[in-house]
């Protein structure tokens, strides 16, 4: 029924005289469509509460082991290829479930596909592997350029894919569209297996470090079950550090975790766009617009605020949160009063959304030594996976409880998380300035007399390994 796209059929009055080709009684047809749509949305939201918990916990365990194992074994290709292979198997399983959709329950199809990907690390492990590979295979002077190319590629292709997704879905159908995705996954997997080579350390010191860390992992895959791998990752945030940096590190991880609480309304926002606005192809267009504006806004924030004017990482996060807080009320009003154009208005306001993640990663990287950056990024990936077990389920519960009264309540919940994150980043800004001032004073052998300057405090994003990774 492509004629119903972007059509608020459920808003038609009971005494409407509207007709549709092939429909004998429009009122009865409308009631059936609206009831089925509401039931489908409720069932999917209810299922999301459970599957996000299981997949998130599995990913946390895998990342705890994989991050340290990769550093010890010096093998980065598995971190890239294993998630791609898992995604390919997941697509095959999804196609099988679509063929036998009346025999296989929804719970089995969704949970099975998600667990296949989660048990192999999923997207967090894939992205960590890509940037670790680039960091090890590239000289420092060329690293920023390659990171930028990778980041732009990872954002550009989803923009294009989302734009055409609705049209392709209508033209090909679900199974053929999954087959197209499978072709891309297979091509990536074959390239990684037969063309991509393991990177080599660029300096003799790095080579010696890699060799020394590979010795404890003799025994191949059995080393994956070494409990010391978990301890190696966790001890990064446990050991004592000068100038109050351990407490700053904990606070940064907390702020990073709370930040995802404000971002987790995206799934419900997508479901509401489809159910309230009846978007199909229009949803793909809006999603592409959202990704494109976020990419441009993030590049602007990083290039102008951080690089050009030297604004501190914590203040970049505060700047981004202010725009996000202004956008959420527009989203709530849009779904409550069925005004689709306000989704575009909210997206246009919240253009700096992606800069929070980049700046937080940069801030965390400056609190650890260089040989701990990879483990620190892995811990941030663990936090990213852990939040999946909490926030999506929380938003699902809130949505199910409020859909009959205040359907936009999820966006006000997101606003609350933004306020909490705003306070945390303000505290981080003040404490990081004090820590930088004490460190600068210790380096010069004088007492701290005031706020640290930009040259001594290293407030801007200056670590190429995390400069642009959150795009």
CSV table of C-alpha atoms in Angstrom, one decimal:
chain,number,residue,atom,x,y,z
A,1,UNK,CA,0.0,0.0,0.0
A,2,UNK,CA,2.5,2.6,-1.2
A,3,UNK,CA,-0.4,5.1,-1.4
A,4,UNK,CA,-0.6,5.2,2.4
A,5,UNK,CA,3.0,6.5,2.7
A,6,UNK,CA,3.1,9.9,4.4
A,7,UNK,CA,-0.7,9.6,4.8
A,8,UNK,CA,-2.1,10.1,8.3
A,9,UNK,CA,-4.8,7.5,7.7
A,10,UNK,CA,-5.4,7.1,11.4
A,11,UNK,CA,-6.3,10.7,11.8
A,12,UNK,CA,-9.3,10.4,9.4
A,13,UNK,CA,-12.7,11.1,11.1
A,14,UNK,CA,-15.1,8.3,11.7
A,15,UNK,CA,-17.6,9.6,9.2
A,16,UNK,CA,-15.1,10.1,6.4
A,17,UNK,CA,-16.2,9.5,2.8
A,18,UNK,CA,-12.7,8.6,1.6
A,19,UNK,CA,-12.2,5.6,-0.7
A,20,UNK,CA,-9.2,3.5,-1.7
A,21,UNK,CA,-9.0,1.3,-4.8
A,22,UNK,CA,-9.7,-2.3,-3.9
A,23,UNK,CA,-11.1,-1.4,-0.4
A,24,UNK,CA,-14.8,-2.0,0.1
A,25,UNK,CA,-15.1,-0.3,3.5
A,26,UNK,CA,-12.5,2.4,4.2
A,27,UNK,CA,-13.5,2.8,7.9
A,28,UNK,CA,-13.0,-0.9,8.6
A,29,UNK,CA,-9.8,-1.0,6.7
A,30,UNK,CA,-8.5,2.1,8.5
A,31,UNK,CA,-9.2,0.5,11.9
A,32,UNK,CA,-7.4,-2.7,11.0
A,33,UNK,CA,-4.4,-0.8,9.7
A,34,UNK,CA,-4.1,1.4,12.7
A,35,UNK,CA,-4.6,-1.4,15.2
A,36,UNK,CA,-2.0,-3.5,13.5
A,37,UNK,CA,0.4,-0.6,13.4
A,38,UNK,CA,0.0,0.1,17.1
A,39,UNK,CA,0.4,-3.6,18.0
A,40,UNK,CA,3.5,-4.0,15.9
A,41,UNK,CA,5.1,-0.9,17.5
A,42,UNK,CA,4.3,-2.1,21.0
A,43,UNK,CA,5.6,-5.6,20.4
A,44,UNK,CA,8.9,-4.3,18.9
A,45,UNK,CA,9.4,-1.9,21.7
A,46,UNK,CA,8.7,-4.6,24.3
A,47,UNK,CA,11.2,-6.9,22.6
A,48,UNK,CA,13.8,-4.2,22.5
A,49,UNK,CA,13.8,-4.1,26.3
A,50,UNK,CA,15.2,-7.6,26.5
A,51,UNK,CA,17.4,-8.0,23.4
A,52,UNK,CA,19.4,-4.9,24.1
A,53,UNK,CA,20.3,-6.2,27.6
A,54,UNK,CA,21.5,-9.5,26.3
A,55,UNK,CA,23.5,-8.2,23.3
A,56,UNK,CA,25.0,-5.4,25.4
A,57,UNK,CA,26.3,-7.7,28.1
A,58,UNK,CA,27.8,-10.1,25.5
A,59,UNK,CA,29.6,-7.3,23.8
A,60,UNK,CA,31.0,-6.0,27.1
A,61,UNK,CA,32.5,-9.4,27.8
A,62,UNK,CA,33.9,-9.8,24.3
A,63,UNK,CA,35.5,-6.3,24.3
A,64,UNK,CA,37.1,-6.9,27.7
A,65,UNK,CA,39.0,-9.8,26.3
A,66,UNK,CA,39.5,-8.7,22.7
A,67,UNK,CA,41.2,-5.4,23.5
A,68,UNK,CA,44.0,-6.8,25.7
A,69,UNK,CA,44.4,-9.9,23.5
A,70,UNK,CA,44.9,-7.8,20.4
A,71,UNK,CA,47.6,-5.7,22.2
A,72,UNK,CA,49.4,-8.9,23.4
A,73,UNK,CA,49.1,-11.0,20.2
A,74,UNK,CA,49.7,-8.2,17.8
A,75,UNK,CA,46.9,-9.4,15.5
A,76,UNK,CA,44.5,-6.7,14.4
A,77,UNK,CA,42.9,-8.3,11.4
A,78,UNK,CA,40.6,-10.6,13.5
A,79,UNK,CA,39.1,-7.5,15.2
A,80,UNK,CA,38.1,-6.3,11.7
A,81,UNK,CA,37.2,-9.5,9.9
A,82,UNK,CA,35.4,-11.4,12.7
A,83,UNK,CA,32.6,-8.8,13.1
A,84,UNK,CA,32.1,-8.6,9.3
A,85,UNK,CA,31.8,-12.4,9.1
A,86,UNK,CA,29.3,-12.4,12.0
A,87,UNK,CA,27.3,-9.7,10.2
A,88,UNK,CA,27.2,-11.9,7.0
A,89,UNK,CA,25.9,-14.8,9.0
A,90,UNK,CA,23.4,-12.6,10.7
A,91,UNK,CA,22.1,-11.4,7.3
A,92,UNK,CA,21.7,-15.0,6.1
A,93,UNK,CA,19.8,-15.9,9.2
A,94,UNK,CA,17.6,-12.8,8.8
A,95,UNK,CA,16.8,-13.8,5.2
A,96,UNK,CA,15.9,-17.3,6.4
A,97,UNK,CA,13.6,-15.9,9.1
A,98,UNK,CA,11.9,-13.7,6.5
A,99,UNK,CA,11.2,-16.7,4.2
A,100,UNK,CA,9.7,-18.6,7.1
A,101,UNK,CA,8.2,-15.6,8.9
A,102,UNK,CA,5.0,-17.5,9.9
A,103,UNK,CA,6.9,-20.4,11.4
A,104,UNK,CA,9.8,-18.5,13.2
A,105,UNK,CA,8.7,-16.2,16.0
A,106,UNK,CA,9.8,-12.6,16.0
A,107,UNK,CA,11.8,-13.1,19.2
A,108,UNK,CA,13.9,-15.8,17.6
A,109,UNK,CA,14.6,-13.9,14.5
A,110,UNK,CA,15.7,-10.6,16.2
A,111,UNK,CA,17.5,-12.1,19.2
A,112,UNK,CA,19.3,-14.7,17.1
A,113,UNK,CA,20.6,-12.1,14.6
A,114,UNK,CA,21.7,-9.7,17.3
A,115,UNK,CA,23.5,-12.3,19.3
A,116,UNK,CA,25.4,-13.6,16.3
A,117,UNK,CA,26.9,-10.1,15.9
A,118,UNK,CA,27.3,-9.4,19.6
A,119,UNK,CA,29.3,-12.6,20.4
A,120,UNK,CA,31.8,-11.5,17.8
A,121,UNK,CA,32.2,-7.9,19.1
A,122,UNK,CA,29.9,-6.1,16.8
A,123,UNK,CA,30.4,-2.6,15.6
A,124,UNK,CA,32.4,-1.4,18.6
A,125,UNK,CA,35.1,-4.0,18.0
A,126,UNK,CA,35.1,-3.4,14.3
A,127,UNK,CA,35.7,0.4,14.7
A,128,UNK,CA,38.3,-0.2,17.4
A,129,UNK,CA,40.1,-2.6,15.1
A,130,UNK,CA,40.0,-0.2,12.1
A,131,UNK,CA,41.5,2.7,14.0
A,132,UNK,CA,44.1,0.6,15.8
A,133,UNK,CA,45.1,-0.8,12.4
A,134,UNK,CA,45.5,2.7,11.0
A,135,UNK,CA,47.4,3.9,14.0
A,136,UNK,CA,49.9,1.1,13.8
A,137,UNK,CA,50.3,1.1,10.0
A,138,UNK,CA,50.8,4.8,9.6
A,139,UNK,CA,53.6,7.1,10.6
A,140,UNK,CA,52.5,9.9,13.0
A,141,UNK,CA,52.9,12.7,10.5
A,142,UNK,CA,50.4,11.0,8.1
A,143,UNK,CA,48.0,9.5,10.8
A,144,UNK,CA,45.6,12.4,11.1
A,145,UNK,CA,45.0,12.5,7.3
A,146,UNK,CA,44.2,8.7,7.2
A,147,UNK,CA,42.0,8.9,10.2
A,148,UNK,CA,40.1,11.8,8.5
A,149,UNK,CA,39.7,9.7,5.4
A,150,UNK,CA,38.4,6.7,7.4
A,151,UNK,CA,36.0,8.9,9.4
A,152,UNK,CA,34.6,10.6,6.3
A,153,UNK,CA,34.1,7.3,4.6
A,154,UNK,CA,32.3,5.8,7.5
A,155,UNK,CA,29.9,8.8,7.6
A,156,UNK,CA,29.5,9.4,3.8
A,157,UNK,CA,28.4,5.9,2.8
A,158,UNK,CA,25.6,5.7,5.5
A,159,UNK,CA,24.4,9.1,4.3
A,160,UNK,CA,24.0,7.8,0.8
A,161,UNK,CA,22.7,4.4,1.9
A,162,UNK,CA,20.0,5.9,4.1
A,163,UNK,CA,18.9,8.3,1.4
A,164,UNK,CA,18.2,5.4,-1.0
A,165,UNK,CA,17.1,2.8,1.6
A,166,UNK,CA,13.4,3.6,1.4
A,167,UNK,CA,13.4,3.5,-2.4
A,168,UNK,CA,15.4,0.3,-2.5
A,169,UNK,CA,13.1,-1.3,0.0
A,170,UNK,CA,10.0,-0.5,-2.0
A,171,UNK,CA,11.7,-1.6,-5.3
A,172,UNK,CA,13.4,-4.8,-4.1
A,173,UNK,CA,11.6,-6.0,-1.0
A,174,UNK,CA,13.2,-7.0,2.3
A,175,UNK,CA,14.9,-10.3,1.2
A,176,UNK,CA,16.5,-8.9,-1.9
A,177,UNK,CA,17.7,-5.8,0.1
A,178,UNK,CA,19.3,-8.1,2.6
A,179,UNK,CA,21.0,-9.9,-0.3
A,180,UNK,CA,22.5,-6.6,-1.5
A,181,UNK,CA,23.9,-6.0,2.0
A,182,UNK,CA,25.3,-9.5,2.0
A,183,UNK,CA,27.2,-8.9,-1.2
A,184,UNK,CA,28.9,-5.8,0.3
A,185,UNK,CA,29.8,-7.8,3.5
A,186,UNK,CA,31.2,-10.7,1.4
A,187,UNK,CA,33.3,-8.3,-0.7
A,188,UNK,CA,34.7,-6.7,2.5
A,189,UNK,CA,35.5,-10.1,4.0
A,190,UNK,CA,37.3,-11.3,0.9
A,191,UNK,CA,39.3,-8.1,0.7
A,192,UNK,CA,40.3,-8.4,4.3
A,193,UNK,CA,41.3,-12.1,4.0
A,194,UNK,CA,43.3,-12.0,0.8
A,195,UNK,CA,44.5,-8.3,0.4
A,196,UNK,CA,44.7,-6.8,3.8
A,197,UNK,CA,48.0,-7.5,5.6
A,198,UNK,CA,48.8,-7.3,9.3
A,199,UNK,CA,50.4,-3.9,10.1
A,200,UNK,CA,53.9,-3.6,11.2
A,201,UNK,CA,55.2,-1.2,13.9
A,202,UNK,CA,56.7,1.9,12.4
A,203,UNK,CA,59.6,2.2,14.9
A,204,UNK,CA,62.0,-0.3,16.5
A,205,UNK,CA,60.7,0.6,20.0
A,206,UNK,CA,57.2,-0.2,19.0
A,207,UNK,CA,58.3,-3.5,17.4
A,208,UNK,CA,60.1,-4.5,20.7
A,209,UNK,CA,57.0,-3.7,22.6
A,210,UNK,CA,54.8,-5.8,20.4
A,211,UNK,CA,57.2,-8.7,20.6
A,212,UNK,CA,57.3,-8.5,24.4
A,213,UNK,CA,53.6,-8.5,24.7
A,214,UNK,CA,53.2,-11.4,22.3
A,215,UNK,CA,55.1,-13.8,24.5
A,216,UNK,CA,52.3,-14.4,27.1
A,217,UNK,CA,49.8,-15.3,24.4
A,218,UNK,CA,51.7,-18.4,23.0
A,219,UNK,CA,49.0,-21.0,22.6
A,220,UNK,CA,46.8,-19.3,20.0
A,221,UNK,CA,43.1,-19.1,20.7
A,222,UNK,CA,43.5,-20.6,24.2
A,223,UNK,CA,44.9,-17.2,25.3
A,224,UNK,CA,41.5,-15.7,24.8
A,225,UNK,CA,40.4,-17.4,28.0
A,226,UNK,CA,43.3,-15.9,30.1
A,227,UNK,CA,41.8,-14.0,33.0
A,228,UNK,CA,44.8,-11.6,32.9
A,229,UNK,CA,43.4,-10.1,29.7
A,230,UNK,CA,40.5,-8.6,31.7
A,231,UNK,CA,42.8,-7.3,34.4
A,232,UNK,CA,45.1,-5.7,31.9
A,233,UNK,CA,42.2,-3.6,30.5
A,234,UNK,CA,40.6,-2.7,33.9
A,235,UNK,CA,43.9,-1.7,35.7
A,236,UNK,CA,44.1,1.4,33.4
A,237,UNK,CA,41.4,3.1,35.5
A,238,UNK,CA,42.6,1.6,38.8
A,239,UNK,CA,46.2,2.6,39.2
A,240,UNK,CA,47.2,5.8,40.9
A,241,UNK,CA,48.0,8.9,38.8
A,242,UNK,CA,49.5,12.3,39.6
A,243,UNK,CA,47.6,15.5,39.7
A,244,UNK,CA,44.2,13.9,40.5
A,245,UNK,CA,44.1,12.3,37.0
A,246,UNK,CA,42.6,9.0,38.2
A,247,UNK,CA,39.5,10.8,39.6
A,248,UNK,CA,39.3,12.8,36.4
A,249,UNK,CA,39.4,9.6,34.4
A,250,UNK,CA,36.5,8.1,36.4
A,251,UNK,CA,34.5,11.3,36.0
A,252,UNK,CA,35.2,11.3,32.3
A,253,UNK,CA,33.9,7.7,32.0
A,254,UNK,CA,30.8,8.6,33.9
A,255,UNK,CA,30.1,11.6,31.7
A,256,UNK,CA,30.7,9.4,28.6
A,257,UNK,CA,28.1,7.0,30.0
A,258,UNK,CA,25.5,9.6,30.8
A,259,UNK,CA,26.0,11.2,27.4
A,260,UNK,CA,24.7,8.0,25.8
A,261,UNK,CA,21.6,8.3,28.0
A,262,UNK,CA,20.7,11.5,26.0
A,263,UNK,CA,21.4,9.7,22.7
A,264,UNK,CA,19.4,6.6,23.3
A,265,UNK,CA,16.1,8.2,22.3
A,266,UNK,CA,17.1,7.6,18.7
A,267,UNK,CA,15.5,4.2,18.4
A,268,UNK,CA,12.1,5.4,19.7
A,269,UNK,CA,12.4,8.6,17.6
A,270,UNK,CA,12.7,6.4,14.5
A,271,UNK,CA,9.8,4.2,15.4
A,272,UNK,CA,7.7,7.3,16.1
A,273,UNK,CA,8.6,8.9,12.8
A,274,UNK,CA,7.4,5.7,11.0
A,275,UNK,CA,4.2,5.3,13.0
A,276,UNK,CA,3.2,8.9,13.6
A,277,UNK,CA,4.3,10.4,10.2
A,278,UNK,CA,3.9,7.2,8.2
A,279,UNK,CA,7.4,7.7,6.7
A,280,UNK,CA,9.0,5.0,4.5
A,281,UNK,CA,11.2,6.7,1.8
A,282,UNK,CA,10.9,9.9,3.7
A,283,UNK,CA,12.5,8.3,6.8
A,284,UNK,CA,15.6,7.5,4.8
A,285,UNK,CA,15.8,11.0,3.5
A,286,UNK,CA,15.5,12.5,7.0
A,287,UNK,CA,18.0,10.0,8.4
A,288,UNK,CA,20.5,11.0,5.6
A,289,UNK,CA,19.9,14.7,6.4
A,290,UNK,CA,20.5,14.0,10.1
A,291,UNK,CA,23.8,12.2,9.4
A,292,UNK,CA,25.0,14.8,6.9
A,293,UNK,CA,24.3,17.8,9.2
A,294,UNK,CA,25.9,16.0,12.2
A,295,UNK,CA,29.0,15.3,10.2
A,296,UNK,CA,29.3,18.9,9.0
A,297,UNK,CA,28.6,20.3,12.5
A,298,UNK,CA,31.1,18.0,14.1
A,299,UNK,CA,33.8,19.0,11.6
A,300,UNK,CA,33.0,22.6,12.3
A,301,UNK,CA,33.2,22.3,16.0
A,302,UNK,CA,36.4,20.3,15.9
A,303,UNK,CA,38.1,22.5,13.3
A,304,UNK,CA,37.0,25.9,14.6
A,305,UNK,CA,36.4,25.6,18.3
A,306,UNK,CA,39.1,23.1,19.2
A,307,UNK,CA,41.8,23.5,16.6
A,308,UNK,CA,41.5,27.2,15.7
A,309,UNK,CA,40.5,28.8,19.0
A,310,UNK,CA,41.9,26.1,21.4
A,311,UNK,CA,38.6,25.6,23.3
A,312,UNK,CA,39.0,22.9,25.9
A,313,UNK,CA,37.5,19.4,25.3
A,314,UNK,CA,35.1,19.7,28.2
A,315,UNK,CA,33.8,23.1,27.0
A,316,UNK,CA,33.3,21.7,23.5
A,317,UNK,CA,31.0,19.1,25.1
A,318,UNK,CA,29.1,21.9,27.0
A,319,UNK,CA,28.7,23.8,23.7
A,320,UNK,CA,27.3,20.7,22.0
A,321,UNK,CA,24.9,19.9,24.9
A,322,UNK,CA,23.4,23.4,24.8
A,323,UNK,CA,22.3,22.9,21.2
A,324,UNK,CA,21.0,19.4,22.0
A,325,UNK,CA,18.9,20.7,24.8
A,326,UNK,CA,17.3,23.3,22.5
A,327,UNK,CA,16.4,20.6,19.9
A,328,UNK,CA,14.6,18.0,22.1
A,329,UNK,CA,11.4,20.1,22.7
A,330,UNK,CA,11.0,20.3,19.0
A,331,UNK,CA,11.1,16.5,18.7
A,332,UNK,CA,8.5,16.2,21.5
A,333,UNK,CA,6.2,18.7,19.9
A,334,UNK,CA,6.6,17.1,16.5
A,335,UNK,CA,5.4,13.6,17.6
A,336,UNK,CA,2.7,15.0,19.9
A,337,UNK,CA,1.0,17.2,17.3
A,338,UNK,CA,2.1,15.2,14.2
A,339,UNK,CA,4.2,17.9,12.6
A,340,UNK,CA,6.9,16.0,10.6
A,341,UNK,CA,8.8,19.2,9.5
A,342,UNK,CA,9.8,19.9,13.1
A,343,UNK,CA,12.0,16.7,12.9
A,344,UNK,CA,14.1,18.6,10.3
A,345,UNK,CA,14.1,21.7,12.5
A,346,UNK,CA,15.4,19.7,15.5
A,347,UNK,CA,18.0,18.1,13.4
A,348,UNK,CA,19.2,21.4,12.0
A,349,UNK,CA,19.6,22.7,15.6
A,350,UNK,CA,21.4,19.7,17.0
A,351,UNK,CA,24.2,19.8,14.4
A,352,UNK,CA,27.0,19.5,17.0
A,353,UNK,CA,25.8,16.2,18.5
A,354,UNK,CA,28.8,14.2,17.4
A,355,UNK,CA,31.4,16.5,18.8
A,356,UNK,CA,30.6,15.3,22.4
A,357,UNK,CA,32.0,11.8,21.7
A,358,UNK,CA,35.1,13.0,20.0
A,359,UNK,CA,36.0,15.6,22.7
A,360,UNK,CA,35.3,13.0,25.5
A,361,UNK,CA,37.6,10.5,23.9
A,362,UNK,CA,40.3,13.2,23.5
A,363,UNK,CA,40.0,14.2,27.1
A,364,UNK,CA,40.3,10.6,28.3
A,365,UNK,CA,43.4,10.0,26.1
A,366,UNK,CA,45.2,12.9,27.8
A,367,UNK,CA,44.7,11.4,31.2
A,368,UNK,CA,46.7,8.2,30.4
A,369,UNK,CA,50.1,7.5,29.0
A,370,UNK,CA,50.7,6.8,25.3
A,371,UNK,CA,51.0,3.0,25.7
A,372,UNK,CA,47.6,2.9,27.5
A,373,UNK,CA,45.6,4.8,24.8
A,374,UNK,CA,44.5,1.6,23.0
A,375,UNK,CA,43.2,0.1,26.3
A,376,UNK,CA,41.5,3.3,27.2
A,377,UNK,CA,39.7,3.4,23.8
A,378,UNK,CA,38.7,-0.2,24.5
A,379,UNK,CA,37.2,0.8,27.9
A,380,UNK,CA,35.2,3.5,26.2
A,381,UNK,CA,34.0,0.9,23.8
A,382,UNK,CA,32.9,-1.2,26.7
A,383,UNK,CA,31.0,1.7,28.2
A,384,UNK,CA,29.4,2.2,24.8
A,385,UNK,CA,28.3,-1.5,24.8
A,386,UNK,CA,27.3,-1.4,28.5
A,387,UNK,CA,24.9,1.5,27.9
A,388,UNK,CA,23.0,-0.7,25.4
A,389,UNK,CA,21.9,-2.9,28.3
A,390,UNK,CA,20.3,0.0,30.2
A,391,UNK,CA,19.2,3.0,28.2
A,392,UNK,CA,17.2,1.5,25.3
A,393,UNK,CA,15.3,-0.7,27.8
A,394,UNK,CA,14.6,2.4,30.0
A,395,UNK,CA,13.3,4.3,27.0
A,396,UNK,CA,11.2,1.4,25.9
A,397,UNK,CA,9.6,1.2,29.4
A,398,UNK,CA,9.0,5.0,29.4
A,399,UNK,CA,7.5,4.9,25.9
A,400,UNK,CA,5.1,2.0,26.7
A,401,UNK,CA,4.0,3.7,29.8
A,402,UNK,CA,3.4,7.1,28.3
A,403,UNK,CA,2.3,6.4,24.7
A,404,UNK,CA,-1.4,6.9,25.6
A,405,UNK,CA,-0.9,10.1,27.5
A,406,UNK,CA,2.4,12.0,26.6
A,407,UNK,CA,3.8,10.3,23.6
A,408,UNK,CA,6.8,12.6,23.5
A,409,UNK,CA,7.9,11.8,27.1
A,410,UNK,CA,11.0,10.0,25.9
A,411,UNK,CA,12.4,13.3,24.6
A,412,UNK,CA,11.9,15.0,27.9
A,413,UNK,CA,13.7,12.1,29.5
A,414,UNK,CA,16.6,12.7,27.1
A,415,UNK,CA,16.5,16.4,28.2
A,416,UNK,CA,17.0,15.3,31.8
A,417,UNK,CA,20.1,13.3,30.9
A,418,UNK,CA,21.4,16.3,28.9
A,419,UNK,CA,21.1,18.4,32.0
A,420,UNK,CA,23.0,15.9,34.1
A,421,UNK,CA,25.7,15.6,31.4
A,422,UNK,CA,25.9,19.4,31.3
A,423,UNK,CA,26.7,19.6,35.0
A,424,UNK,CA,29.3,16.8,34.8
A,425,UNK,CA,31.2,18.5,31.9
A,426,UNK,CA,31.2,21.8,33.8
A,427,UNK,CA,32.8,20.0,36.8
A,428,UNK,CA,35.3,18.2,34.4
A,429,UNK,CA,36.2,21.6,32.9
A,430,UNK,CA,37.0,23.1,36.3
A,431,UNK,CA,38.9,20.1,37.6
A,432,UNK,CA,40.9,19.6,34.4
A,433,UNK,CA,42.0,23.3,34.5
A,434,UNK,CA,43.1,22.9,38.1
A,435,UNK,CA,45.0,19.6,37.3
A,436,UNK,CA,46.7,21.2,34.3
A,437,UNK,CA,47.7,24.2,36.4
A,438,UNK,CA,49.3,22.0,39.0
A,439,UNK,CA,51.1,19.9,36.4
A,440,UNK,CA,52.5,23.0,34.7
A,441,UNK,CA,53.6,24.4,38.0
A,442,UNK,CA,55.3,21.1,38.9
A,443,UNK,CA,57.1,21.1,35.6
A,444,UNK,CA,58.5,24.6,36.2
A,445,UNK,CA,59.1,24.2,39.9
A,446,UNK,CA,56.7,27.0,40.9
A,447,UNK,CA,53.4,27.2,42.8
A,448,UNK,CA,50.2,27.4,40.6
A,449,UNK,CA,49.0,31.0,40.5
A,450,UNK,CA,46.1,30.9,38.2
A,451,UNK,CA,44.3,29.0,35.4
A,452,UNK,CA,46.6,27.2,33.0
A,453,UNK,CA,47.3,28.7,29.6
A,454,UNK,CA,46.5,26.8,26.4
A,455,UNK,CA,50.2,26.2,25.7
A,456,UNK,CA,50.9,24.5,29.0
A,457,UNK,CA,47.5,22.8,29.6
A,458,UNK,CA,47.1,21.1,26.2
A,459,UNK,CA,43.4,21.8,26.4
A,460,UNK,CA,42.6,21.3,22.7
A,461,UNK,CA,42.4,18.0,20.8
A,462,UNK,CA,46.0,17.2,19.9
A,463,UNK,CA,46.0,13.4,19.9
A,464,UNK,CA,45.6,12.2,16.2
A,465,UNK,CA,44.6,8.8,17.4
A,466,UNK,CA,41.3,10.1,18.8
A,467,UNK,CA,40.9,13.3,16.9
A,468,UNK,CA,38.1,12.3,14.6
A,469,UNK,CA,37.1,8.8,15.6
A,470,UNK,CA,33.6,9.5,16.8
A,471,UNK,CA,32.3,10.6,13.4
